[in-house]
Amino acid sequence: MTPFEWRVRVYWEDTDAGGIVFYANYLKFFERARTEWLRALGVEQQRLRDAEGAMFVVSATDVRYLRPARLDDLLLVTAQVTDAGRASLTIAQSARRDSPAGDLLCEGTIRIGWVDGSTLTPRRMPPSLRQALGLG
């Protein structure tokens, strides 16, 4: 499967006093890329929660910071499922400078779980969601 790609510009609000992207903002970029990946597959999270009474939540992150992104940089953020269970997905993500050199800035894995919206306990993903995600 080809990784999903999403572009984002670095704004003032993303940087620290030195003009470098604050480390926690890469998690925001990763979250937005996962949301846009789902949208591209026709999965709208609010509609899914309303229909199924369940939602995705982040259960674990492992992130490596390699190079800084700076104000006004254009980034290419990717998302790709690397493992799928009955109630969880592991997604490999990266942020690169969107330039000919394509410097890798940050990479990591994010584990998300499918949980009941009221109790926050794990639930099996419905077959229709698994199919939309290309998981069969």
PDB file of C-alpha atoms in Angstrom:
ATOM      1  CA  MET A   1       0.000   0.000   0.000  1.00  0.00           C
ATOM      2  CA  THR A   2       1.302   3.458  -0.920  1.00  0.00           C
ATOM      3  CA  PRO A   3       1.572   5.889   2.003  1.00  0.00           C
ATOM      4  CA  PHE A   4      -0.999   8.673   2.154  1.00  0.00           C
ATOM      5  CA  GLU A   5       0.617  12.116   1.723  1.00  0.00           C
ATOM      6  CA  TRP A   6      -0.597  15.459   3.070  1.00  0.00           C
ATOM      7  CA  ARG A   7       1.095  18.847   2.800  1.00  0.00           C
ATOM      8  CA  VAL A   8       1.209  21.438   5.569  1.00  0.00           C
ATOM      9  CA  ARG A   9       2.925  24.817   5.868  1.00  0.00           C
ATOM     10  CA  VAL A  10       4.725  25.740   9.095  1.00  0.00           C
ATOM     11  CA  TYR A  11       3.151  28.849  10.677  1.00  0.00           C
ATOM     12  CA  TRP A  12       4.232  31.055  13.584  1.00  0.00           C
ATOM     13  CA  GLU A  13       1.910  29.170  15.912  1.00  0.00           C
ATOM     14  CA  ASP A  14       3.822  25.944  15.152  1.00  0.00           C
ATOM     15  CA  THR A  15       7.208  27.299  16.216  1.00  0.00           C
ATOM     16  CA  ASP A  16       9.042  28.070  19.421  1.00  0.00           C
ATOM     17  CA  ALA A  17      10.939  31.276  20.221  1.00  0.00           C
ATOM     18  CA  GLY A  18      13.773  30.139  17.951  1.00  0.00           C
ATOM     19  CA  GLY A  19      11.536  29.766  14.887  1.00  0.00           C
ATOM     20  CA  ILE A  20      11.786  25.966  14.975  1.00  0.00           C
ATOM     21  CA  VAL A  21       8.737  23.680  15.012  1.00  0.00           C
ATOM     22  CA  PHE A  22       7.943  22.825  18.630  1.00  0.00           C
ATOM     23  CA  TYR A  23       8.378  19.064  19.032  1.00  0.00           C
ATOM     24  CA  ALA A  24       4.780  18.346  20.140  1.00  0.00           C
ATOM     25  CA  ASN A  25       3.431  19.954  16.974  1.00  0.00           C
ATOM     26  CA  TYR A  26       4.689  17.034  14.900  1.00  0.00           C
ATOM     27  CA  LEU A  27       2.045  14.962  16.725  1.00  0.00           C
ATOM     28  CA  LYS A  28      -0.544  17.515  15.576  1.00  0.00           C
ATOM     29  CA  PHE A  29       0.731  17.244  12.001  1.00  0.00           C
ATOM     30  CA  PHE A  30       0.539  13.445  12.262  1.00  0.00           C
ATOM     31  CA  GLU A  31      -3.031  13.632  13.641  1.00  0.00           C
ATOM     32  CA  ARG A  32      -4.148  15.902  10.816  1.00  0.00           C
ATOM     33  CA  ALA A  33      -2.568  13.626   8.211  1.00  0.00           C
ATOM     34  CA  ARG A  34      -4.398  10.596   9.680  1.00  0.00           C
ATOM     35  CA  THR A  35      -7.671  12.540   9.629  1.00  0.00           C
ATOM     36  CA  GLU A  36      -7.152  13.579   5.996  1.00  0.00           C
ATOM     37  CA  TRP A  37      -6.204   9.985   5.114  1.00  0.00           C
ATOM     38  CA  LEU A  38      -9.512   8.801   6.587  1.00  0.00           C
ATOM     39  CA  ARG A  39     -11.398  11.546   4.709  1.00  0.00           C
ATOM     40  CA  ALA A  40      -9.706  10.491   1.452  1.00  0.00           C
ATOM     41  CA  LEU A  41     -11.055   6.971   2.107  1.00  0.00           C
ATOM     42  CA  GLY A  42     -14.552   8.360   2.662  1.00  0.00           C
ATOM     43  CA  VAL A  43     -14.434   7.937   6.441  1.00  0.00           C
ATOM     44  CA  GLU A  44     -15.661  10.972   8.378  1.00  0.00           C
ATOM     45  CA  GLN A  45     -14.900  10.509  12.052  1.00  0.00           C
ATOM     46  CA  GLN A  46     -17.862  12.424  13.509  1.00  0.00           C
ATOM     47  CA  ARG A  47     -20.317  10.662  11.222  1.00  0.00           C
ATOM     48  CA  LEU A  48     -18.685   7.341  12.099  1.00  0.00           C
ATOM     49  CA  ARG A  49     -18.984   8.075  15.822  1.00  0.00           C
ATOM     50  CA  ASP A  50     -22.638   9.058  15.434  1.00  0.00           C
ATOM     51  CA  ALA A  51     -23.435   5.927  13.409  1.00  0.00           C
ATOM     52  CA  GLU A  52     -21.355   3.365  15.326  1.00  0.00           C
ATOM     53  CA  GLY A  53     -21.139   4.906  18.806  1.00  0.00           C
ATOM     54  CA  ALA A  54     -17.393   4.333  18.694  1.00  0.00           C
ATOM     55  CA  MET A  55     -14.222   6.224  17.766  1.00  0.00           C
ATOM     56  CA  PHE A  56     -10.487   6.054  17.310  1.00  0.00           C
ATOM     57  CA  VAL A  57      -8.190   7.071  20.177  1.00  0.00           C
ATOM     58  CA  VAL A  58      -4.403   7.200  20.317  1.00  0.00           C
ATOM     59  CA  SER A  59      -3.042   4.547  22.674  1.00  0.00           C
ATOM     60  CA  ALA A  60       0.721   4.800  22.029  1.00  0.00           C
ATOM     61  CA  THR A  61       3.277   6.913  20.199  1.00  0.00           C
ATOM     62  CA  ASP A  62       6.945   6.407  19.392  1.00  0.00           C
ATOM     63  CA  VAL A  63       8.480   9.445  17.703  1.00  0.00           C
ATOM     64  CA  ARG A  64      12.046  10.290  16.607  1.00  0.00           C
ATOM     65  CA  TYR A  65      13.085  13.853  15.835  1.00  0.00           C
ATOM     66  CA  LEU A  66      15.871  14.009  13.276  1.00  0.00           C
ATOM     67  CA  ARG A  67      16.086  17.550  11.864  1.00  0.00           C
ATOM     68  CA  PRO A  68      14.267  20.803  12.592  1.00  0.00           C
ATOM     69  CA  ALA A  69      11.505  22.266  10.479  1.00  0.00           C
ATOM     70  CA  ARG A  70      11.343  26.046  10.444  1.00  0.00           C
ATOM     71  CA  LEU A  71       8.860  28.841   9.894  1.00  0.00           C
ATOM     72  CA  ASP A  72       7.399  28.815   6.339  1.00  0.00           C
ATOM     73  CA  ASP A  73       8.731  25.340   5.481  1.00  0.00           C
ATOM     74  CA  LEU A  74       6.328  23.213   3.443  1.00  0.00           C
ATOM     75  CA  LEU A  75       6.151  19.711   4.889  1.00  0.00           C
ATOM     76  CA  LEU A  76       4.984  16.435   3.403  1.00  0.00           C
ATOM     77  CA  VAL A  77       3.422  14.292   6.134  1.00  0.00           C
ATOM     78  CA  THR A  78       2.670  10.619   5.457  1.00  0.00           C
ATOM     79  CA  ALA A  79       0.536   7.914   7.040  1.00  0.00           C
ATOM     80  CA  GLN A  80       0.582   4.197   6.300  1.00  0.00           C
ATOM     81  CA  VAL A  81      -0.977   1.274   8.164  1.00  0.00           C
ATOM     82  CA  THR A  82       1.715  -1.225   9.126  1.00  0.00           C
ATOM     83  CA  ASP A  83      -0.337  -3.515  11.362  1.00  0.00           C
ATOM     84  CA  ALA A  84      -4.026  -4.066  11.977  1.00  0.00           C
ATOM     85  CA  GLY A  85      -5.751  -5.941  14.748  1.00  0.00           C
ATOM     86  CA  ARG A  86      -9.454  -6.381  15.394  1.00  0.00           C
ATOM     87  CA  ALA A  87      -9.624  -3.202  17.470  1.00  0.00           C
ATOM     88  CA  SER A  88      -6.411  -1.324  16.656  1.00  0.00           C
ATOM     89  CA  LEU A  89      -4.148  -0.020  13.923  1.00  0.00           C
ATOM     90  CA  THR A  90      -0.448   0.781  13.940  1.00  0.00           C
ATOM     91  CA  ILE A  91       0.383   3.624  11.573  1.00  0.00           C
ATOM     92  CA  ALA A  92       3.869   4.616  10.421  1.00  0.00           C
ATOM     93  CA  GLN A  93       4.159   8.353   9.929  1.00  0.00           C
ATOM     94  CA  SER A  94       6.817  10.770   8.791  1.00  0.00           C
ATOM     95  CA  ALA A  95       7.321  14.455   8.130  1.00  0.00           C
ATOM     96  CA  ARG A  96       9.709  15.508   5.372  1.00  0.00           C
ATOM     97  CA  ARG A  97      10.599  18.882   3.982  1.00  0.00           C
ATOM     98  CA  ASP A  98       8.664  19.120   0.708  1.00  0.00           C
ATOM     99  CA  SER A  99      11.673  19.995  -1.401  1.00  0.00           C
ATOM    100  CA  PRO A 100      13.909  18.235  -3.916  1.00  0.00           C
ATOM    101  CA  ALA A 101      16.143  17.005  -1.071  1.00  0.00           C
ATOM    102  CA  GLY A 102      13.107  15.805   0.926  1.00  0.00           C
ATOM    103  CA  ASP A 103      14.944  15.860   4.270  1.00  0.00           C
ATOM    104  CA  LEU A 104      13.377  13.476   6.776  1.00  0.00           C
ATOM    105  CA  LEU A 105      12.555  15.605   9.829  1.00  0.00           C
ATOM    106  CA  CYS A 106      10.499  13.356  12.076  1.00  0.00           C
ATOM    107  CA  GLU A 107       9.217   9.787  11.992  1.00  0.00           C
ATOM    108  CA  GLY A 108       7.262   7.555  14.242  1.00  0.00           C
ATOM    109  CA  THR A 109       4.562   5.023  14.813  1.00  0.00           C
ATOM    110  CA  ILE A 110       1.169   5.787  16.252  1.00  0.00           C
ATOM    111  CA  ARG A 111      -1.112   3.080  17.607  1.00  0.00           C
ATOM    112  CA  ILE A 112      -4.799   3.893  17.554  1.00  0.00           C
ATOM    113  CA  GLY A 113      -7.570   1.861  19.115  1.00  0.00           C
ATOM    114  CA  TRP A 114     -11.229   1.587  18.173  1.00  0.00           C
ATOM    115  CA  VAL A 115     -13.228   2.132  21.363  1.00  0.00           C
ATOM    116  CA  ASP A 116     -16.817   2.480  22.530  1.00  0.00           C
ATOM    117  CA  GLY A 117     -17.609   6.203  22.625  1.00  0.00           C
ATOM    118  CA  SER A 118     -19.271   6.009  26.057  1.00  0.00           C
ATOM    119  CA  THR A 119     -17.112   3.572  27.998  1.00  0.00           C
ATOM    120  CA  LEU A 120     -13.814   4.014  26.089  1.00  0.00           C
ATOM    121  CA  THR A 121     -13.357   0.242  26.153  1.00  0.00           C
ATOM    122  CA  PRO A 122     -11.978  -1.536  23.070  1.00  0.00           C
ATOM    123  CA  ARG A 123     -14.447  -2.756  20.422  1.00  0.00           C
ATOM    124  CA  ARG A 124     -13.937  -4.665  17.216  1.00  0.00           C
ATOM    125  CA  MET A 125     -13.942  -2.438  14.171  1.00  0.00           C
ATOM    126  CA  PRO A 126     -17.078  -2.995  12.103  1.00  0.00           C
ATOM    127  CA  PRO A 127     -16.587  -4.848   8.794  1.00  0.00           C
ATOM    128  CA  SER A 128     -17.627  -1.753   6.802  1.00  0.00           C
ATOM    129  CA  LEU A 129     -14.843   0.302   8.434  1.00  0.00           C
ATOM    130  CA  ARG A 130     -12.256  -2.434   7.892  1.00  0.00           C
ATOM    131  CA  GLN A 131     -13.281  -2.596   4.247  1.00  0.00           C
ATOM    132  CA  ALA A 132     -13.017   1.215   3.830  1.00  0.00           C
ATOM    133  CA  LEU A 133      -9.511   1.027   5.341  1.00  0.00           C
ATOM    134  CA  GLY A 134      -8.529  -1.693   2.862  1.00  0.00           C
ATOM    135  CA  LEU A 135      -8.219  -4.320   5.581  1.00  0.00           C
ATOM    136  CA  GLY A 136     -10.760  -6.737   4.102  1.00  0.00           C
TER     137      GLY A 136
END
